Amino acid sequence: MRKKRRAFIFLLLLLALTFNGIAAEATQHESKIVKSAAEYDYPPFSIVENGQADGFSVALLKAVCAEMGLDVEFDVGQWDVIKKQLEDRELDVLPLVGYSDERDVYFDFTVPYIVMKGNIFVRRGSTDIKSEADLYGKEIIVMRSDNAEEYARRMNFTDKLITVDTYSEAFQLLSEGSYDAVLAQSMVGLKLIKDLNITNVEVVTTLSDNGVDRIKLALEGYEQKFCFAVPEGEKALLAMLNEGLAIVSENGKYEELYLEWFPFLVEEKLDIKKMLMYVFIISSIILVSLLAFSLLMIRKEVARKTKTLEKNLLRNQIMFEALNQEHSTMAGRLDRALEDIIRITESQYGYIYLYDEEKKTFTLNSWSKEVMPECHIVDKQTVYELDKTGFWGEVVRQRKPIIVNEYNKPNHLKKGYPEGHVKFNRFMSIPILEDYRIVAVVGLANKAEDYDDHDLQQVTALMNGVWNIIERSLYRDRLEIEKNKYYSTLLSIGDAVMVVNLNHEIEMINKACIDMTGWSEKDAIGRPYQEVFVLQEEDKWHPVSDPVQKALKTGEPNKVSDYVAMTSKNGTKYLIENSASPIKNVDGEIIGAILVFRDVTDEQLHRKQIEYLSFHDALTGLYNRRFFEEEIRRLDTPRNYPLTLIMADLNGLKLTNDAFGHQEGDQLLKNTAWLLKKHLRAEDIAARWGGDEFAVIMPKTSYQDAAKIVDRIMSSGEKIKMSQGI
């Protein structure tokens, strides 16, 4: 009946305007083309008719743009595609975007023009899912990139999550017997069930009013605040869209579109014939009175609506300025926010308390300037415990906004004023939530008129926006601190570090990397890493393996063997030990790689020296006894027969040491080793067996052949003695 009365009054006003010749002036705006797009199947908000975008949200955006003098062009596409186009600034605005913290990183949002709850849809007769808790472990269908998917992932319903391109596909799959449930906004689901003529799917309901009625089960964590969205930072366009929404809300265009696209939500719709009949019957009775008072009433109505529109425009301007001002501190931003919401609501007093849910305490952040001269409390508190607060703490205890327009009436929740406290006659308090936690409380008092839902919505919108900015600022500060900490660590560690992007270009190198590669930071940044990090084979049996390529390809850390050599810009060659690991973003996508390497040339040389000394005699360079014994066991096989052993000792070593010193004795041992190396074959193995003892293994050598070699060794020794006069 309310709709009928409003329609009838509208026709009477129209008739009066005709008799009095009153016309409204239209404000002209400079025309600008705005690019937008709508998704294929999200009725009744977004539909496609004959290839053209249509639906409530599309029509609303057209109406808003028309009011602001903007020409809007629509394309159509899948939701995840057009969302990415808006993020990449290929589109200027999308008409149907549910607000979420995840999307707020990439987009700016207008005030919500409609708020809907999400629901669970199951096959008719199913009893497995009666509540939100029953969704765990079930096969759940959601539209890809929709708020439903974000909600499901936030609630960890991801074990068996199925994503599809449209909700039509989702409901058809459920109807055909596939999967257990669909998560969708109630209005969209009911419209699709009707349009697709699906009879075996229904929304999950729950009992209310002590079991008398059944109502749809609304998911608390899946609330869709539908807004217009623009790319992050497009403040001018956002302001025009907010202004346009205010205008269509006041001039009746919003209600007209709502009735057109949601007729199934309206209790009774008045058709044109009945409306004309009522107008004819009633207008004939009151026409004379109407003609006498119509002009006065129209002028009052125009003045009232003009005042309301001006007030809304002022409020929108205040909100726009509040969300775009820079403040160096959180307290300063909240102080300014309090001033703004007092102006918006036309309140006399206001406060903002920060709230700690773990400690259950309020800490004062801001009091309105006007309250201080009138507040005469001697010992003013700044911290309050929740259980010691009176009525004003109910906003936390009940976890919802509170409006009391007759504050002076008795209430058992009140604990009275402290002596000297300012007096309230009207009061409104709103909780500010972050991830379902109350983080702050706003209180306003003594508005000249009653507080209403409009005040509540605008204060909530402004404070949520301000708190989101605060959270982003704190997050950026924490991120910058972490970034600087890790960046400083990478720059200061002793190993060489190189950061590479997906284009294989160097983004960062530290000093150790500069020293080893010979490239300056200026010359290396932006250059392909293969030009700076030049690898080559150290061992032909171990070919070069690029660790960065493997890390980018496999997404796993990769360590390079010790057989790889790196050549610096000036030609210096290093044996290196290194590893590369992928760098991933919060979604687990690879965005680059980090390479860490160090010089192990000295380590390799030391290791080889140790290996050499473990099998060789340090003085003579011949093999040692340990190696000799191992080789006897290895060569003692028929294929090496006849196997000949030669044992020899050096006469006069002790006498030489005693007479001429150990240096001469050592030289005598070296000369003997030289004689053995000179006359033995490559396959023979000579070793220093003990102090002055030597042994030789000669594979596949007969006694006669070995004797010839011994004779040559002895002959050479005699010649050396003769030449030295020994």
XYZ file of C-alpha atoms in Angstrom:
726
model
C 0.000 0.000 0.000
C 2.938 2.329 0.650
C 3.927 1.932 -3.016
C 0.374 2.778 -4.139
C 0.282 5.943 -2.052
C 3.639 7.100 -3.362
C 2.534 6.427 -6.949
C -0.726 8.305 -6.409
C 0.983 11.322 -4.816
C 3.434 11.348 -7.690
C 0.569 11.548 -10.232
C -1.153 14.307 -8.276
C 2.084 16.284 -8.217
C 2.459 15.684 -11.947
C -1.123 16.942 -12.519
C -0.434 20.008 -10.418
C 2.749 20.705 -12.328
C 0.733 20.559 -15.553
C -1.853 23.072 -14.322
C 0.761 25.480 -12.974
C 3.226 25.164 -15.876
C 6.196 24.344 -13.644
C 9.266 22.735 -15.288
C 12.504 21.596 -13.721
C 15.815 22.876 -14.979
C 18.384 20.250 -16.023
C 22.017 20.658 -15.167
C 24.320 20.181 -18.148
C 27.679 18.494 -17.824
C 30.515 18.184 -20.260
C 30.148 14.845 -22.065
C 32.773 12.189 -21.428
C 32.843 8.577 -22.627
C 33.225 5.990 -19.849
C 34.121 2.387 -20.719
C 32.356 -0.332 -18.761
C 31.430 -4.017 -19.046
C 28.898 -6.445 -17.627
C 29.145 -10.154 -16.933
C 27.069 -12.679 -18.827
C 24.922 -14.282 -16.206
C 24.237 -12.671 -12.806
C 20.486 -11.959 -12.916
C 18.784 -9.683 -12.260
C 21.817 -7.459 -11.635
C 23.598 -8.274 -14.888
C 22.215 -10.094 -17.939
C 22.845 -10.110 -21.682
C 19.923 -9.608 -24.077
C 20.603 -9.932 -27.826
C 24.299 -9.422 -27.170
C 23.719 -6.198 -25.194
C 24.409 -5.629 -21.500
C 21.303 -5.187 -19.359
C 20.134 -5.687 -15.795
C 19.562 -3.627 -12.663
C 23.211 -2.683 -12.068
C 23.765 -1.825 -15.749
C 20.633 0.342 -15.844
C 21.611 2.043 -12.576
C 25.079 2.928 -13.898
C 23.503 4.324 -17.076
C 21.149 6.465 -14.996
C 23.985 7.746 -12.786
C 26.175 8.573 -15.804
C 23.257 10.360 -17.474
C 22.796 12.547 -14.399
C 26.510 13.419 -14.393
C 26.712 14.082 -18.146
C 28.773 10.973 -18.888
C 28.328 8.667 -21.892
C 28.855 5.052 -20.900
C 29.758 2.266 -23.351
C 29.204 -1.348 -22.318
C 30.961 -4.534 -23.336
C 30.149 -8.043 -22.065
C 32.440 -10.811 -20.828
C 33.191 -13.414 -18.199
C 33.503 -11.986 -14.678
C 37.161 -12.942 -14.116
C 38.045 -11.407 -17.508
C 36.323 -8.034 -17.015
C 37.615 -7.813 -13.431
C 41.172 -8.217 -14.768
C 40.424 -5.556 -17.455
C 39.391 -3.104 -14.738
C 42.511 -3.912 -12.742
C 44.631 -3.296 -15.888
C 42.725 0.009 -16.486
C 41.327 -1.193 -19.827
C 37.914 -0.322 -18.342
C 36.910 2.787 -16.379
C 34.185 1.318 -14.188
C 32.312 -1.918 -13.457
C 28.666 -1.637 -12.350
C 28.487 -4.780 -10.202
C 31.379 -5.446 -7.816
C 30.948 -6.842 -4.324
C 33.199 -5.024 -1.856
C 35.919 -7.059 -0.136
C 39.256 -6.310 1.511
C 41.008 -8.368 -1.174
C 39.509 -6.264 -3.988
C 40.072 -2.979 -2.152
C 43.785 -3.365 -2.918
C 43.138 -2.953 -6.668
C 39.891 -0.934 -6.835
C 38.165 2.084 -5.287
C 34.467 1.622 -4.455
C 31.436 3.907 -4.322
C 29.081 3.703 -1.396
C 27.084 0.420 -1.622
C 23.804 0.737 -3.524
C 22.435 -2.595 -2.319
C 23.505 -5.141 0.329
C 22.639 -8.833 -0.018
C 23.362 -11.972 1.987
C 24.691 -15.203 0.489
C 22.873 -18.524 0.805
C 23.373 -22.268 0.345
C 21.469 -24.079 -2.436
C 21.055 -27.886 -2.413
C 19.024 -30.501 -4.268
C 15.488 -30.755 -2.968
C 15.180 -33.325 -0.203
C 18.863 -33.223 0.743
C 19.431 -33.336 4.520
C 23.248 -33.421 4.641
C 23.630 -29.631 4.706
C 21.562 -27.684 7.228
C 24.060 -25.059 8.355
C 27.308 -23.355 7.455
C 29.275 -25.918 9.516
C 27.958 -28.779 7.323
C 29.830 -27.389 4.279
C 33.209 -28.719 5.438
C 34.211 -31.758 3.370
C 31.410 -31.222 0.823
C 31.771 -30.616 -2.929
C 30.835 -26.931 -3.266
C 30.306 -25.036 -6.539
C 31.082 -21.279 -6.793
C 31.520 -18.829 -9.643
C 35.182 -18.172 -10.361
C 36.536 -14.951 -8.758
C 33.098 -14.170 -7.236
C 32.634 -13.117 -3.603
C 31.375 -16.660 -3.047
C 34.789 -18.096 -3.953
C 36.543 -15.553 -1.704
C 34.156 -16.462 1.150
C 34.687 -20.226 0.607
C 38.472 -19.824 0.634
C 38.311 -17.559 3.685
C 36.283 -20.248 5.504
C 38.651 -23.029 4.261
C 35.914 -24.805 2.241
C 38.655 -25.586 -0.273
C 39.156 -29.351 -0.064
C 36.547 -29.981 -2.775
C 35.861 -26.498 -4.192
C 34.614 -26.440 -7.805
C 34.797 -23.148 -9.755
C 32.715 -22.435 -12.887
C 32.397 -19.474 -15.234
C 28.683 -18.689 -14.612
C 26.045 -19.402 -12.024
C 23.811 -20.889 -14.757
C 26.413 -23.628 -15.173
C 26.622 -24.050 -11.386
C 22.859 -24.577 -10.895
C 22.579 -26.873 -13.919
C 25.392 -29.071 -12.551
C 23.706 -29.221 -9.145
C 20.320 -30.010 -10.732
C 21.875 -32.830 -12.801
C 23.182 -34.507 -9.641
C 26.771 -33.290 -9.676
C 28.346 -32.075 -6.406
C 26.611 -31.203 -3.121
C 25.834 -27.474 -2.990
C 26.085 -24.066 -4.657
C 27.080 -20.905 -2.762
C 25.330 -17.905 -4.325
C 23.612 -14.677 -3.427
C 19.965 -15.431 -2.641
C 18.367 -13.194 -5.267
C 20.628 -14.472 -8.062
C 19.993 -18.101 -7.150
C 16.200 -17.781 -6.942
C 16.054 -15.881 -10.257
C 18.155 -18.503 -12.063
C 16.108 -21.384 -10.620
C 13.003 -19.706 -12.015
C 14.499 -18.739 -15.395
C 16.114 -22.164 -15.980
C 12.932 -23.962 -14.888
C 14.842 -25.991 -12.286
C 12.469 -27.804 -9.930
C 14.784 -30.011 -7.888
C 16.979 -27.306 -6.301
C 16.043 -25.228 -3.261
C 17.637 -22.794 -0.813
C 18.611 -24.070 2.648
C 16.243 -22.718 5.307
C 16.137 -22.627 9.075
C 13.338 -22.330 11.616
C 12.534 -18.983 13.253
C 10.023 -17.635 15.768
C 10.220 -20.807 17.887
C 9.689 -23.050 14.895
C 6.694 -21.208 13.421
C 8.316 -19.946 10.196
C 11.121 -20.994 7.913
C 13.596 -18.394 6.630
C 16.530 -18.618 4.244
C 19.820 -19.452 5.981
C 21.933 -16.293 5.592
C 25.707 -16.804 5.695
C 27.139 -14.202 8.069
C 30.557 -14.154 6.445
C 29.148 -13.914 2.894
C 27.595 -10.490 2.670
C 27.757 -8.725 -0.682
C 27.868 -4.954 -0.659
C 27.333 -4.174 -4.347
C 29.101 -1.004 -5.488
C 30.438 0.642 -8.598
C 34.194 -0.008 -8.775
C 36.903 2.035 -10.489
C 40.656 1.383 -10.712
C 42.654 2.300 -7.614
C 43.325 6.060 -7.474
C 40.543 7.243 -9.880
C 39.173 9.660 -7.265
C 37.574 12.166 -9.652
C 35.422 9.554 -11.407
C 34.605 7.953 -8.043
C 33.359 11.285 -6.690
C 31.113 11.818 -9.761
C 29.633 8.318 -9.397
C 28.936 8.855 -5.682
C 27.282 12.162 -6.495
C 25.219 10.532 -9.262
C 24.070 7.791 -6.870
C 22.911 10.434 -4.408
C 20.945 12.202 -7.164
C 19.164 9.093 -8.518
C 18.383 8.070 -4.959
C 16.665 11.409 -4.306
C 14.907 11.892 -7.656
C 13.188 8.484 -7.574
C 15.096 6.894 -10.443
C 16.651 4.299 -8.136
C 13.225 3.198 -6.842
C 11.895 3.053 -10.405
C 14.696 0.697 -11.464
C 14.302 -1.347 -8.297
C 10.594 -1.932 -9.002
C 11.388 -2.786 -12.621
C 14.059 -5.402 -11.905
C 12.884 -6.810 -8.576
C 9.092 -7.140 -8.980
C 9.195 -10.443 -7.099
C 10.363 -8.581 -3.964
C 7.492 -6.059 -4.005
C 4.391 -7.162 -2.116
C 1.952 -5.631 -4.539
C 2.560 -3.794 -7.791
C 0.040 -1.231 -8.929
C -0.755 -1.510 -12.632
C -1.319 1.520 -14.874
C -5.064 0.998 -15.348
C -5.780 0.904 -11.613
C -3.515 3.871 -11.047
C -5.374 5.940 -13.652
C -8.714 4.867 -12.214
C -7.679 5.970 -8.724
C -6.343 9.239 -10.093
C -9.589 9.941 -11.973
C -11.901 9.145 -9.032
C -9.918 10.886 -6.331
C -8.728 13.831 -8.413
C -12.317 14.739 -9.258
C -13.010 15.024 -5.520
C -9.931 16.936 -4.402
C -9.070 18.851 -7.577
C -10.406 22.144 -6.279
C -8.451 21.884 -3.033
C -5.412 20.684 -4.877
C -5.382 23.627 -7.260
C -5.512 26.009 -4.298
C -2.625 24.489 -2.371
C -0.601 22.690 -5.049
C 1.856 25.472 -5.788
C 2.667 26.040 -2.125
C 3.129 22.331 -1.451
C 5.250 21.830 -4.550
C 7.470 24.702 -3.576
C 7.881 23.257 -0.096
C 8.654 19.842 -1.521
C 11.152 21.263 -3.999
C 12.780 23.276 -1.217
C 12.903 20.212 1.043
C 14.380 17.977 -1.629
C 16.808 20.697 -2.672
C 17.938 21.040 0.926
C 18.232 17.267 1.262
C 20.192 17.039 -1.984
C 22.494 19.871 -0.918
C 22.997 18.161 2.428
C 23.786 14.842 0.711
C 26.191 16.538 -1.675
C 27.889 18.234 1.280
C 28.106 14.904 3.093
C 29.562 13.224 -0.003
C 32.072 16.047 -0.352
C 33.080 15.669 3.297
C 33.462 11.907 2.852
C 35.514 12.368 -0.312
C 37.834 14.852 1.381
C 38.151 12.680 4.496
C 39.205 9.649 2.465
C 41.734 11.602 0.395
C 43.557 13.619 3.036
C 47.057 12.746 4.132
C 47.891 12.395 7.839
C 51.203 11.504 9.398
C 49.694 9.603 12.344
C 46.774 7.307 12.999
C 45.570 9.524 15.868
C 45.582 12.587 13.607
C 43.515 10.803 10.951
C 40.967 9.664 13.537
C 40.774 13.183 15.029
C 39.907 14.559 11.586
C 37.455 11.699 10.957
C 35.626 12.573 14.188
C 35.299 16.212 13.095
C 33.904 15.054 9.746
C 31.276 12.666 11.149
C 30.126 15.346 13.599
C 29.611 17.663 10.587
C 27.896 14.921 8.563
C 25.429 14.038 11.326
C 25.123 17.596 12.673
C 25.897 16.302 16.165
C 27.026 18.387 19.119
C 29.459 15.927 20.684
C 31.417 12.899 19.582
C 34.197 10.531 20.562
C 36.300 7.676 19.173
C 37.635 4.965 21.468
C 40.048 2.259 20.339
C 38.993 -1.164 21.604
C 41.142 -4.188 22.519
C 39.076 -7.384 22.329
C 41.662 -9.457 24.189
C 41.983 -7.083 27.139
C 38.338 -5.901 26.812
C 39.377 -2.281 27.309
C 38.545 1.047 25.675
C 41.292 3.625 25.120
C 40.293 7.199 24.280
C 41.659 8.476 20.974
C 39.494 11.525 20.188
C 36.949 13.767 21.912
C 35.127 16.519 20.047
C 36.437 20.019 20.743
C 33.016 21.244 21.888
C 32.836 18.774 24.784
C 35.924 20.012 26.621
C 34.616 23.425 27.811
C 31.435 21.781 29.148
C 33.038 18.699 30.722
C 33.998 19.317 34.370
C 35.028 15.810 35.465
C 37.948 16.215 37.866
C 39.871 13.002 37.129
C 39.143 12.223 33.488
C 39.785 8.589 32.532
C 41.228 7.585 29.176
C 41.055 3.800 29.643
C 37.863 1.916 30.570
C 37.188 -1.770 31.177
C 34.200 -3.167 29.276
C 32.503 -4.726 32.314
C 32.612 -1.364 34.103
C 30.915 0.606 31.311
C 27.231 1.382 31.247
C 24.962 1.930 28.295
C 27.682 3.187 25.971
C 29.456 -0.200 26.231
C 26.416 -2.012 24.795
C 27.703 -1.357 21.272
C 30.473 -3.869 22.036
C 28.449 -6.278 24.142
C 25.713 -6.495 21.495
C 28.222 -6.123 18.598
C 25.888 -3.864 16.640
C 25.099 -0.132 16.255
C 22.843 1.538 18.833
C 20.550 4.556 18.374
C 18.712 6.114 21.327
C 16.724 9.234 20.481
C 15.152 9.517 23.967
C 18.277 9.181 26.075
C 16.782 10.668 29.214
C 14.232 7.861 29.582
C 15.024 5.335 32.346
C 17.076 2.328 31.219
C 18.420 -0.457 33.444
C 21.648 -0.555 31.407
C 22.616 2.991 32.353
C 24.998 3.547 35.253
C 24.576 7.309 35.405
C 26.917 10.173 34.513
C 30.148 10.902 36.359
C 29.893 14.199 38.165
C 30.552 17.065 35.753
C 29.853 14.982 32.580
C 28.053 16.648 29.662
C 24.362 15.721 29.337
C 23.033 13.695 26.382
C 19.535 13.838 24.893
C 20.154 11.776 21.755
C 22.877 9.181 21.300
C 24.252 6.958 18.509
C 27.180 4.531 18.759
C 28.759 2.397 16.024
C 31.356 -0.413 16.227
C 34.188 -0.452 13.682
C 35.113 -3.997 12.705
C 38.201 -5.480 11.119
C 38.102 -9.179 10.240
C 35.104 -9.667 12.545
C 36.944 -8.015 15.454
C 35.796 -4.727 16.977
C 38.780 -2.378 16.804
C 37.143 0.961 17.603
C 33.874 2.539 18.768
C 32.384 5.828 17.553
C 29.893 7.705 19.697
C 27.806 10.764 18.708
C 25.373 12.792 20.791
C 22.836 15.619 20.790
C 21.810 15.951 17.170
C 18.996 18.521 16.819
C 16.797 15.906 15.084
C 16.539 12.174 15.634
C 19.384 9.943 14.495
C 18.282 7.576 11.715
C 19.567 4.788 9.476
C 20.885 7.364 6.996
C 23.208 8.746 9.692
C 24.204 5.202 10.584
C 25.039 4.251 6.993
C 27.076 7.356 6.261
C 29.084 7.218 9.498
C 29.714 3.502 8.970
C 30.809 4.076 5.370
C 33.148 6.921 6.330
C 34.709 5.123 9.303
C 35.147 1.869 7.396
C 36.890 3.823 4.657
C 39.096 5.656 7.153
C 39.967 2.435 8.973
C 40.807 0.710 5.694
C 43.210 3.562 4.923
C 44.734 3.227 8.398
C 45.142 -0.524 7.954
C 46.703 -0.075 4.512
C 49.062 2.540 5.936
C 50.061 0.276 8.833
C 50.455 -2.638 6.426
C 52.635 -0.535 4.113
C 54.752 0.551 7.086
C 55.179 -3.043 8.264
C 55.887 -4.176 4.721
C 58.464 -1.416 4.242
C 60.187 -2.358 7.508
C 60.288 -6.032 6.521
C 61.450 -5.130 3.026
C 64.257 -2.921 4.344
C 65.255 -5.573 6.872
C 65.526 -8.328 4.282
C 67.070 -6.009 1.713
C 69.749 -4.923 4.206
C 70.392 -8.573 5.057
C 70.866 -9.490 1.398
C 73.195 -6.551 0.856
C 75.331 -7.281 3.903
C 75.833 -11.062 3.811
C 79.204 -12.397 2.695
C 77.834 -14.609 -0.094
C 77.069 -13.111 -3.499
C 73.334 -12.470 -4.044
C 71.480 -11.779 -7.311
C 67.709 -11.234 -7.704
C 66.249 -12.055 -11.149
C 62.733 -11.351 -12.504
C 60.624 -13.477 -14.862
C 62.187 -11.724 -17.868
C 65.583 -13.035 -16.696
C 66.664 -9.464 -15.914
C 68.714 -8.597 -12.842
C 66.836 -6.504 -10.266
C 69.381 -6.457 -7.409
C 72.961 -7.504 -6.643
C 74.955 -7.084 -3.438
C 78.570 -6.037 -2.933
C 79.888 -9.603 -2.832
C 78.251 -10.247 -6.209
C 79.779 -7.041 -7.616
C 83.238 -8.093 -6.416
C 83.034 -11.603 -7.873
C 81.378 -10.839 -11.234
C 83.285 -7.606 -11.883
C 80.042 -5.851 -12.904
C 78.982 -2.614 -11.247
C 75.451 -2.343 -9.872
C 74.586 0.331 -12.442
C 75.700 -1.824 -15.390
C 74.196 -5.074 -14.061
C 70.664 -3.897 -13.151
C 68.254 -4.606 -16.029
C 70.761 -6.789 -17.892
C 70.061 -10.504 -18.622
C 71.611 -12.436 -15.754
C 73.369 -14.887 -18.142
C 75.637 -12.020 -19.257
C 76.779 -11.364 -15.685
C 76.614 -14.877 -14.217
C 78.731 -16.737 -16.815
C 79.096 -20.474 -16.158
C 81.385 -23.028 -17.838
C 82.273 -26.686 -17.406
C 84.961 -27.468 -14.859
C 84.667 -31.190 -15.496
C 83.577 -32.590 -18.875
C 81.770 -35.408 -17.060
C 79.603 -32.847 -15.236
C 77.939 -30.500 -17.788
C 76.818 -27.022 -16.758
C 73.328 -26.752 -15.205
C 71.667 -23.325 -14.884
C 70.208 -23.107 -11.332
C 68.037 -20.042 -12.055
C 66.307 -21.698 -15.003
C 65.547 -24.780 -12.919
C 64.167 -22.739 -10.017
C 61.880 -20.732 -12.323
C 60.724 -23.858 -14.142
C 60.183 -26.236 -11.215
C 59.292 -23.745 -8.492
C 61.663 -25.579 -6.160
C 65.078 -24.603 -4.698
C 67.981 -25.857 -6.810
C 71.615 -26.378 -5.779
C 74.465 -26.428 -8.312
C 77.255 -29.015 -7.962
C 80.816 -28.071 -7.017
C 82.054 -28.796 -10.570
C 80.811 -25.474 -12.001
C 83.128 -22.585 -12.721
C 82.177 -18.940 -13.158
C 84.165 -16.416 -15.176
C 84.061 -12.747 -14.111
C 83.967 -9.761 -16.444
C 87.773 -9.362 -16.273
C 88.381 -13.062 -17.017
C 89.011 -14.244 -13.459
C 87.831 -17.809 -13.012
C 86.123 -18.960 -9.802
C 85.006 -22.394 -8.698
C 81.631 -21.732 -7.086
C 79.095 -23.382 -4.837
C 75.604 -21.943 -5.237
C 71.864 -22.367 -5.084
C 68.790 -20.698 -6.566
C 65.276 -20.489 -5.131
C 62.015 -19.178 -6.632
C 60.418 -15.985 -5.307
C 56.640 -16.326 -4.921
C 53.849 -13.850 -4.190
C 51.039 -14.308 -1.654
C 49.092 -16.414 -4.174
C 52.009 -18.808 -4.637
C 52.793 -17.527 -8.139
C 56.464 -17.397 -9.166
C 57.572 -13.790 -9.771
C 61.330 -14.276 -9.932
C 64.301 -16.088 -8.432
C 67.141 -15.384 -5.999
C 70.611 -16.746 -6.710
C 73.211 -17.134 -3.930
C 76.774 -18.207 -4.715
C 80.234 -18.126 -3.142
C 83.861 -18.700 -4.135
C 85.077 -22.211 -3.223
C 88.289 -22.114 -5.300
C 90.552 -22.252 -2.234
C 88.368 -24.906 -0.661
C 88.571 -27.053 -3.794
C 92.370 -26.622 -3.973
C 92.698 -27.509 -0.297
C 90.469 -30.558 -0.770
C 92.567 -31.748 -3.722
C 95.729 -31.255 -1.690
C 94.274 -33.332 1.109
C 93.232 -36.015 -1.367
C 96.745 -35.981 -2.910
C 98.483 -36.278 0.463
C 96.196 -39.110 1.522
C 97.681 -41.303 -1.245
C 101.190 -39.813 -1.811
C 104.404 -39.458 0.113
C 104.889 -35.751 0.839
C 108.679 -35.820 0.386
C 109.182 -37.911 -2.767
C 105.826 -37.536 -4.521
C 105.593 -41.331 -4.877
C 102.546 -43.206 -3.666
C 102.485 -44.019 0.059
C 102.331 -47.449 1.666
C 98.563 -47.264 2.260
C 97.841 -46.680 -1.433
C 100.408 -49.354 -2.425
C 98.700 -52.009 -0.303
C 95.287 -51.091 -1.740
C 96.679 -51.389 -5.283
C 98.190 -54.829 -4.584
C 94.744 -56.095 -3.608
C 93.135 -54.427 -6.613
C 95.682 -55.668 -9.182
C 95.981 -59.193 -7.813
C 93.784 -60.726 -10.520
C 94.577 -63.183 -13.363
C 94.218 -60.522 -16.032
C 97.266 -58.678 -14.545
C 99.489 -61.806 -14.295
C 102.398 -62.144 -14.296
C 102.490 -59.580 -11.488
C 106.024 -58.598 -10.372
C 106.969 -56.829 -7.126
C 110.285 -55.022 -6.651
C 111.458 -54.176 -3.171
C 114.505 -51.903 -2.626
C 116.174 -49.905 0.091
C 118.608 -46.990 0.003
C 122.072 -47.797 1.330
C 123.800 -45.219 3.460
C 120.748 -43.045 4.285
C 121.442 -43.003 8.020
C 125.126 -42.295 7.411
C 124.229 -39.382 5.097
C 121.819 -37.954 7.666
C 124.401 -38.208 10.427
C 127.293 -36.849 8.367
C 125.678 -34.191 6.226
C 122.304 -33.566 7.882
C 118.748 -34.586 7.106
C 118.481 -32.088 4.260
C 121.059 -34.068 2.269
C 119.357 -37.338 3.257
C 116.034 -35.979 1.985
C 117.653 -34.999 -1.290
C 119.010 -38.532 -1.639
C 115.455 -39.909 -1.212
C 114.131 -37.453 -3.831
C 116.852 -38.459 -6.319
C 115.964 -42.113 -5.849
C 112.288 -41.351 -6.463
C 113.294 -39.438 -9.616
C 115.212 -42.486 -10.907
C 112.187 -44.720 -10.357
C 109.800 -42.344 -12.137
C 112.241 -41.948 -15.033
C 112.675 -45.663 -15.811
C 109.326 -47.134 -14.757
C 106.425 -47.423 -17.163
C 103.173 -45.480 -16.910
C 101.274 -48.556 -15.686
C 103.849 -49.347 -12.983
C 103.155 -48.166 -9.425
C 106.107 -46.975 -7.322
C 105.729 -46.227 -3.612
C 107.847 -45.250 -0.652
C 107.376 -48.269 1.602
C 109.149 -46.940 4.673
C 112.029 -44.659 5.726
C 114.605 -45.807 3.143
C 112.530 -48.572 1.521
C 110.818 -48.461 -1.863
C 108.413 -50.897 -3.558
C 107.185 -51.243 -7.141
C 104.192 -53.138 -8.617
C 104.604 -54.112 -12.274
C 101.384 -55.602 -13.797
C 101.709 -58.064 -16.695
C 105.514 -58.119 -16.327
C 107.744 -61.194 -16.328
C 110.821 -61.657 -14.146
C 113.113 -61.110 -17.123
C 111.431 -57.829 -18.160
C 111.504 -56.569 -14.595
C 115.192 -57.412 -14.284
C 115.985 -55.295 -17.350
C 114.222 -52.305 -15.814
C 116.059 -52.817 -12.505
C 119.379 -52.923 -14.380
C 118.602 -49.611 -16.077
C 117.722 -48.042 -12.721
C 120.940 -49.312 -11.130
C 123.032 -48.183 -14.111
C 121.583 -44.679 -13.985
C 122.265 -44.579 -10.246
C 125.924 -45.492 -10.756
C 126.331 -42.773 -13.375
C 124.918 -40.210 -10.998
C 127.339 -41.295 -8.252
C 130.298 -41.078 -10.629
C 129.306 -37.634 -11.923
C 129.024 -36.381 -8.320
C 132.325 -37.989 -7.299
C 130.729 -40.273 -4.768
